[in-house]
Every structure is written in C-alpha cells, then in structure tokens.
C-alpha cells in the first residue's frame, strides 16, 4: 500500500484535517498517455483488499473482475484502489492521532461526507498525473463514490460503473443514528468493542446473503473484526447518512453501467424501475444489468462471472456479446 499525504485539508461539514492520508493500492501500469487508469472504489467495511481473492469484503472479493485478462484487464489498465477517509485500512481515520489531543480520534473524528473522500481521490489522481479516468467503478458505497465522481468531476471520468448501490442512501442502509448513542454512552475502548463488532459482522454477512455454516460465517466475521475499528463503522455511517446526488445527475457526462443483484435486499432490483425515469432524463447514456444470483449483496464479487462480460464490454465501450 502506498500513501498520498496532504496537510490542512478542509472538510465538507466544516472540520479540518491537519494531516490527510489516502492509502491506495495499484495493479498494472500507467501508460505513457496516462489515460488507462481505472479507479476501483470499495464498500463500507472493506478497503483495497477487495482486490484480493481471500478478501473478507462484505460485497464479495472483486478478484474475479480485476486482474490479468479479466473484465478490468490489468495487462491493459492501471487500477487505482484508494482507501476511504475514515476507514481502517491506512487512510486517516479514527485510529489516527488527533494533533490537538495527542490521542487517537476514535468516534470524535471530524465529520466526513462521501465527497471528502472523492475529492481526496481526485487530488491523488492529479498527484499521479492522471487528468481523466478511463472509468470509476465500485460496489455498494463504492457505487455511491462512483456516482459522486460522475457529478463532482464530470470532465475527469469517462465511464461510471455502479454495482449493488445507488445515487442515494436507501432508508435501511447504514443507520448511523442507531450507532451514535452507544459511542456517546461510554469512554471509547476499541478492544472492548470487538465482541460487539464481531456480532455486527455476523449479522451483516447473513443479511447480505453469505451462505455457509455458522462456523464459516463466524470465522470470516472474526477476521474482519480483528482489523476494523468500531469507530470507523460510525464515522463512515455518518458520512453516508445524507448521501444523495439524484438532483445533480444532470451534471454527469459519463455513460453509466448500473448493476443490481436479483436477491439483494439492501439495494433491491426494484431500484431500477424507481431510477430509470431519472436516468433517462438526466443521463446521456446508461445500461442496466441484473445479476441473476442468489448471493444477495455479495453478488457483484461472489458471482462475478455472471456479469463480467457486460463489464468488460462497457469498459471497452462495445456491445456485449449475445
């Protein structure tokens, strides 16, 4: 993992970060024209490890979509996968030291918005000499970031792929108001919260559609609970709590590939019918894919083969094979 470090960064909700680190992973090589970069954006509780075959990503590993010869072909594309601000995988977040107190921020981390991470990613791209992305793609909260890229930096992204996500936060997604009281009720102790974090993860994986025995689900959840910080769960939930770019979609010039899973209860396929009139009115071009999967919210990664051809065709801006 590499790091892009900035100083004295103003945030959308009025706070500031004295030091702002965006950690990121890369695959492939940036070409001489610097026009082959694909930004892969992760979900709520994961990070660049979403690209690893043994990832514990709740949206499913994307190792079946991103790599040599795959839909996002790293023999041809330069893949850039940044960690969200506020997350637990190398970027500035609740585990970082607050220079004002000399202690970790914990749940007192400055309030974030999704746009803060997207704008930091744009500055990272500029730092790397990437003026326009070949594509911005991602699942779940990664899809929200991809939509945000489309409306905030329309001239800098040529294609948007939003999988198992939407341009707004549906009512049941990431209930920050239910998390905040438990952090305000007691002094913050990350280690003491690990058993709670484990139970939250088990419930999440089951709700997202993970199959397997109780032991298998618990083992996967335990790996994640050992490395994730409970306060990051809160900080990112609050960041997405008011996310809604529907009114700004007319600013998006990039074509969109919108992908939902037949069995996802978090971002159900009914969203297609809800959003189609808006997409038709606001966007210049969009396509829809429904993954015929029993894997729920994990389908974009767990059943990658069911939509990889459509993704590859969209990345190349071709019609998918019949």
Coordinates of N, CA and C in Angstrom, one line a residue, residues 103-243:
X103 N -4.0 12.0 21.3 CA -4.7 10.7 21.4 C -5.4 10.3 20.1
X104 N -5.7 9.0 19.9 CA -6.5 8.7 18.7 C -7.8 9.4 18.7
X105 N -8.3 9.7 17.5 CA -9.6 10.4 17.4 C -10.7 9.6 17.9
X106 N -10.7 8.2 17.6 CA -11.9 7.4 18.0 C -13.2 8.0 17.4
X107 N -14.3 7.9 18.1 CA -15.6 8.4 17.5 C -15.6 10.0 17.4
X108 N -14.6 10.7 17.9 CA -14.6 12.1 17.8 C -13.9 12.6 16.5
X109 N -13.7 11.7 15.6 CA -13.1 12.0 14.3 C -13.9 13.1 13.6
X110 N -13.3 14.1 12.9 CA -14.1 15.1 12.3 C -15.1 14.6 11.3
X111 N -16.3 15.2 11.3 CA -17.4 14.7 10.4 C -17.0 14.7 9.0
X112 N -17.3 13.6 8.3 CA -16.9 13.4 6.9 C -18.2 13.4 6.0
X113 N -18.0 13.6 4.8 CA -19.1 13.4 3.7 C -18.4 12.5 2.7
X114 N -19.2 11.8 1.9 CA -18.6 11.0 0.8 C -17.8 11.8 -0.1
X115 N -18.2 13.1 -0.3 CA -17.5 14.0 -1.2 C -16.1 14.2 -0.7
X116 N -15.8 14.2 0.6 CA -14.4 14.4 1.1 C -13.5 13.4 0.5
X117 N -13.9 12.1 0.5 CA -13.1 11.0 0.0 C -12.9 11.1 -1.5
X118 N -14.0 11.5 -2.2 CA -14.0 11.6 -3.6 C -13.0 12.7 -4.1
X119 N -13.1 13.8 -3.4 CA -12.2 15.0 -3.7 C -10.8 14.6 -3.4
X120 N -10.5 13.9 -2.3 CA -9.2 13.5 -2.0 C -8.7 12.5 -3.1
X121 N -9.5 11.7 -3.6 CA -9.1 10.8 -4.7 C -8.8 11.6 -5.9
X122 N -9.6 12.6 -6.2 CA -9.3 13.5 -7.4 C -7.9 14.1 -7.2
X123 N -7.6 14.6 -6.0 CA -6.3 15.2 -5.8 C -5.2 14.1 -5.9
X124 N -5.4 12.9 -5.5 CA -4.5 11.8 -5.7 C -4.2 11.6 -7.1
X125 N -5.3 11.5 -7.9 CA -5.1 11.3 -9.4 C -4.3 12.4 -10.0
X126 N -4.5 13.7 -9.6 CA -3.7 14.8 -10.1 C -2.2 14.6 -9.7
X127 N -2.0 14.2 -8.4 CA -0.7 13.9 -8.0 C 0.0 12.8 -8.8
X128 N -0.7 11.9 -9.3 CA -0.2 10.8 -10.1 C -0.1 11.2 -11.6
X129 N -0.6 12.4 -11.9 CA -0.6 12.8 -13.3 C -1.7 12.3 -14.2
X130 N -2.8 11.8 -13.5 CA -4.0 11.3 -14.2 C -5.0 12.4 -14.3
X131 N -5.2 12.9 -15.4 CA -6.2 14.0 -15.6 C -7.6 13.5 -15.9
X132 N -7.7 12.3 -16.5 CA -9.0 11.7 -16.8 C -9.0 10.2 -16.6
X133 N -9.9 9.7 -15.9 CA -10.0 8.3 -15.6 C -10.7 7.6 -16.8
X134 N -10.2 6.4 -17.1 CA -10.9 5.6 -18.1 C -12.2 5.1 -17.5
X135 N -12.3 4.9 -16.2 CA -13.5 4.5 -15.5 C -13.4 4.7 -14.0
X136 N -14.5 4.9 -13.4 CA -14.7 4.9 -11.9 C -15.7 3.8 -11.6
X137 N -15.4 2.8 -10.9 CA -16.3 1.7 -10.7 C -16.2 1.2 -9.2
X138 N -17.3 0.6 -8.8 CA -17.3 0.1 -7.4 C -18.7 -0.5 -7.0
X139 N -18.6 -1.3 -5.9 CA -19.9 -1.9 -5.4 C -20.3 -1.1 -4.1
X140 N -21.6 -1.1 -3.9 CA -22.2 -0.6 -2.6 C -21.8 0.9 -2.4
X141 N -21.1 1.2 -1.3 CA -20.6 2.5 -1.0 C -19.6 2.9 -2.1
X142 N -19.0 1.9 -2.7 CA -18.1 2.2 -3.9 C -18.9 2.7 -5.1
X143 N -20.2 2.2 -5.2 CA -21.0 2.7 -6.3 C -21.4 4.2 -6.0
X144 N -21.7 4.5 -4.7 CA -22.0 5.8 -4.3 C -20.9 6.8 -4.7
X145 N -19.6 6.3 -4.4 CA -18.5 7.2 -4.7 C -18.4 7.3 -6.2
X146 N -18.7 6.3 -7.0 CA -18.6 6.4 -8.5 C -19.6 7.4 -9.0
X147 N -20.8 7.4 -8.4 CA -21.8 8.4 -8.8 C -21.3 9.8 -8.4
X148 N -20.7 9.9 -7.3 CA -20.2 11.2 -6.8 C -19.1 11.7 -7.8
X149 N -18.2 10.8 -8.2 CA -17.2 11.2 -9.2 C -17.9 11.7 -10.5
X150 N -19.0 11.0 -10.9 CA -19.6 11.5 -12.1 C -20.2 12.9 -12.0
X151 N -20.7 13.3 -10.9 CA -21.3 14.6 -10.7 C -20.4 15.7 -10.2
X152 N -19.4 15.3 -9.5 CA -18.4 16.3 -8.9 C -17.3 16.6 -9.9
X153 N -16.9 15.6 -10.6 CA -15.7 15.7 -11.5 C -16.1 15.2 -12.9
X154 N -17.1 15.7 -13.5 CA -17.6 15.1 -14.8 C -16.6 15.1 -15.9
X155 N -15.7 16.1 -15.9 CA -14.7 16.1 -17.0 C -13.6 15.2 -16.8
X156 N -13.5 14.5 -15.6 CA -12.4 13.7 -15.3 C -12.7 12.2 -15.3
X157 N -13.9 11.8 -15.7 CA -14.2 10.4 -15.7 C -15.0 10.1 -16.9
X158 N -14.5 9.0 -17.7 CA -15.1 8.7 -19.0 C -16.2 7.7 -18.9
X159 N -16.2 6.9 -17.8 CA -17.2 5.8 -17.6 C -17.5 5.7 -16.1
X160 N -18.7 5.4 -15.8 CA -19.1 5.1 -14.4 C -19.8 3.7 -14.3
X161 N -19.3 2.9 -13.4 CA -19.9 1.6 -13.1 C -20.4 1.6 -11.7
X162 N -21.7 1.5 -11.4 CA -22.2 1.5 -10.1 C -22.9 0.1 -9.8
X163 N -22.3 -0.7 -9.0 CA -22.8 -2.0 -8.7 C -23.4 -2.1 -7.3
X164 N -24.5 -2.8 -7.2 CA -25.2 -3.1 -5.9 C -25.2 -1.8 -5.0
X165 N -25.5 -0.7 -5.6 CA -25.5 0.6 -4.9 C -26.5 1.5 -5.6
X166 N -26.5 2.8 -5.3 CA -27.4 3.7 -5.9 C -26.9 5.2 -5.7
X167 N -27.5 6.2 -6.4 CA -27.1 7.5 -6.2 C -27.6 8.2 -5.0
X168 N -28.3 7.4 -4.1 CA -28.7 7.9 -2.8 C -28.7 6.8 -1.8
X169 N -28.8 7.1 -0.5 CA -28.8 6.1 0.5 C -30.2 5.7 0.8
X170 N -30.6 4.5 0.5 CA -31.9 4.0 0.8 C -32.1 3.9 2.4
X171 N -33.3 4.0 2.8 CA -33.6 4.2 4.2 C -33.0 3.2 5.1
X172 N -32.9 1.9 4.7 CA -32.3 0.9 5.6 C -30.8 0.7 5.6
X173 N -30.1 1.6 4.9 CA -28.7 1.4 4.7 C -27.9 2.2 5.8
X174 N -27.0 1.5 6.5 CA -26.1 2.1 7.4 C -26.8 3.1 8.4
X175 N -27.5 2.6 9.3 CA -28.3 3.5 10.2 C -27.4 4.2 11.3
X176 N -26.8 5.3 10.9 CA -25.8 6.0 11.8 C -26.5 6.4 13.1
X177 N -27.8 6.8 13.1 CA -28.5 7.2 14.3 C -28.6 6.1 15.3
X178 N -28.5 4.9 14.9 CA -28.6 3.8 15.8 C -27.2 3.5 16.4
X179 N -26.2 3.9 15.8 CA -24.8 3.6 16.3 C -24.3 4.7 17.2
X180 N -24.6 5.9 17.0 CA -24.0 7.0 17.7 C -24.3 6.9 19.2
X181 N -25.5 6.6 19.7 CA -25.7 6.5 21.2 C -24.8 5.6 21.9
X182 N -24.4 4.5 21.3 CA -23.6 3.5 22.1 C -22.2 4.1 22.2
X183 N -21.8 4.9 21.3 CA -20.4 5.5 21.4 C -20.4 6.7 22.4
X184 N -21.6 7.4 22.5 CA -21.7 8.6 23.4 C -21.9 8.1 24.8
X185 N -22.3 6.9 25.1 CA -22.7 6.5 26.4 C -21.5 6.1 27.3
X186 N -20.3 5.9 26.7 CA -19.2 5.4 27.5 C -17.9 5.9 26.9
X187 N -16.8 5.9 27.6 CA -15.5 6.2 27.0 C -15.1 5.2 25.9
X188 N -14.5 5.7 24.9 CA -14.2 4.8 23.8 C -13.1 3.8 24.1
X189 N -13.4 2.5 23.8 CA -12.4 1.4 24.0 C -12.5 0.5 22.8
X190 N -11.7 0.6 21.9 CA -11.8 -0.2 20.6 C -11.7 -1.7 20.9
X191 N -10.8 -2.1 21.8 CA -10.7 -3.5 22.1 C -12.0 -4.1 22.8
X192 N -12.5 -3.3 23.7 CA -13.7 -3.7 24.4 C -14.9 -3.9 23.5
X193 N -14.9 -3.2 22.4 CA -16.0 -3.3 21.4 C -15.9 -4.4 20.4
X194 N -14.8 -5.1 20.4 CA -14.6 -6.2 19.4 C -15.6 -7.3 19.4
X195 N -16.1 -7.7 20.6 CA -17.1 -8.7 20.6 C -18.4 -8.2 19.9
X196 N -18.7 -6.9 20.2 CA -19.9 -6.3 19.6 C -19.7 -6.2 18.1
X197 N -18.5 -5.8 17.7 CA -18.1 -5.7 16.3 C -18.3 -7.1 15.6
X198 N -17.9 -8.1 16.2 CA -18.0 -9.5 15.7 C -19.5 -9.8 15.4
X199 N -20.3 -9.5 16.4 CA -21.7 -9.8 16.2 C -22.4 -9.0 15.1
X200 N -22.0 -7.7 15.0 CA -22.5 -6.9 13.9 C -22.1 -7.5 12.6
X201 N -20.9 -8.0 12.5 CA -20.4 -8.5 11.2 C -21.1 -9.8 10.8
X202 N -21.4 -10.7 11.8 CA -22.1 -11.9 11.6 C -23.5 -11.6 11.0
X203 N -24.2 -10.6 11.7 CA -25.5 -10.2 11.3 C -25.5 -9.6 9.8
X204 N -24.4 -8.8 9.6 CA -24.3 -8.2 8.3 C -24.1 -9.2 7.2
X205 N -23.2 -10.2 7.4 CA -22.9 -11.2 6.4 C -24.1 -12.0 6.1
X206 N -24.9 -12.4 7.1 CA -26.1 -13.1 6.9 C -27.1 -12.3 6.1
X207 N -27.3 -11.1 6.5 CA -28.2 -10.2 5.8 C -27.9 -9.9 4.4
X208 N -26.6 -9.9 4.1 CA -26.1 -9.6 2.7 C -26.2 -10.9 1.8
X209 N -26.4 -12.0 2.4 CA -26.6 -13.2 1.6 C -25.5 -14.2 1.7
X210 N -24.6 -14.2 2.6 CA -23.5 -15.1 2.7 C -24.0 -16.5 3.1
X211 N -23.7 -17.5 2.3 CA -24.0 -18.9 2.6 C -23.0 -19.5 3.5
X212 N -23.2 -20.6 4.0 CA -22.2 -21.3 4.8 C -22.8 -21.7 6.2
X213 N -22.0 -22.5 6.9 CA -22.4 -22.8 8.3 C -22.2 -21.7 9.2
X214 N -22.7 -21.8 10.4 CA -22.5 -20.7 11.4 C -21.0 -20.5 11.7
X215 N -20.3 -21.7 11.7 CA -18.8 -21.6 12.0 C -18.1 -20.9 10.9
X216 N -18.5 -21.1 9.6 CA -17.8 -20.5 8.5 C -18.1 -19.0 8.5
X217 N -19.3 -18.6 8.7 CA -19.7 -17.2 8.8 C -18.9 -16.5 9.9
X218 N -18.9 -17.1 11.1 CA -18.2 -16.5 12.2 C -16.7 -16.4 12.0
X219 N -16.1 -17.4 11.3 CA -14.7 -17.3 11.0 C -14.4 -16.1 10.1
X220 N -15.2 -16.0 9.1 CA -15.0 -14.8 8.2 C -15.2 -13.5 8.9
X221 N -16.2 -13.5 9.8 CA -16.5 -12.2 10.5 C -15.4 -11.9 11.5
X222 N -14.8 -13.0 12.1 CA -13.8 -12.7 13.1 C -12.5 -12.1 12.5
X223 N -12.2 -12.5 11.2 CA -11.0 -11.9 10.5 C -11.2 -10.4 10.4
X224 N -12.4 -10.0 10.0 CA -12.7 -8.6 9.8 C -12.7 -7.9 11.1
X225 N -13.3 -8.4 12.2 CA -13.5 -7.8 13.4 C -12.1 -7.5 14.1
X226 N -11.1 -8.3 13.8 CA -9.8 -8.1 14.3 C -9.0 -6.9 13.7
X227 N -9.4 -6.5 12.5 CA -8.7 -5.5 11.8 C -9.4 -4.2 11.7
X228 N -10.8 -4.2 11.8 CA -11.6 -3.0 11.6 C -11.8 -2.3 13.0
X229 N -11.9 -1.0 12.9 CA -12.1 -0.2 14.1 C -13.6 0.2 14.3
X230 N -14.2 -0.1 15.4 CA -15.6 0.2 15.6 C -16.0 1.6 15.3
X231 N -15.1 2.6 15.7 CA -15.4 4.0 15.4 C -15.5 4.3 13.9
X232 N -14.7 3.5 13.1 CA -14.8 3.7 11.7 C -16.2 3.3 11.2
X233 N -16.8 2.3 11.8 CA -18.2 2.0 11.4 C -19.1 3.1 11.6
X234 N -18.9 3.9 12.7 CA -19.8 5.0 13.0 C -19.4 6.2 12.0
X235 N -18.1 6.5 11.9 CA -17.7 7.7 11.1 C -18.2 7.5 9.6
X236 N -18.0 6.3 9.1 CA -18.4 6.1 7.7 C -20.0 6.1 7.5
X237 N -20.6 5.5 8.6 CA -22.1 5.6 8.5 C -22.6 7.0 8.5
X238 N -22.0 7.9 9.3 CA -22.4 9.3 9.3 C -22.0 10.0 8.0
X239 N -20.9 9.6 7.4 CA -20.5 10.2 6.2 C -21.6 9.9 5.1
X240 N -22.2 8.7 5.1 CA -23.1 8.4 4.0 C -24.5 8.7 4.4
X241 N -24.8 9.2 5.6 CA -26.1 9.3 6.1 C -27.0 10.2 5.3
X242 N -26.4 11.2 4.7 CA -27.2 12.2 3.9 C -26.8 12.1 2.4
X243 N -26.2 11.1 2.0 CA -25.7 11.0 0.6 C -26.9 10.9 -0.4

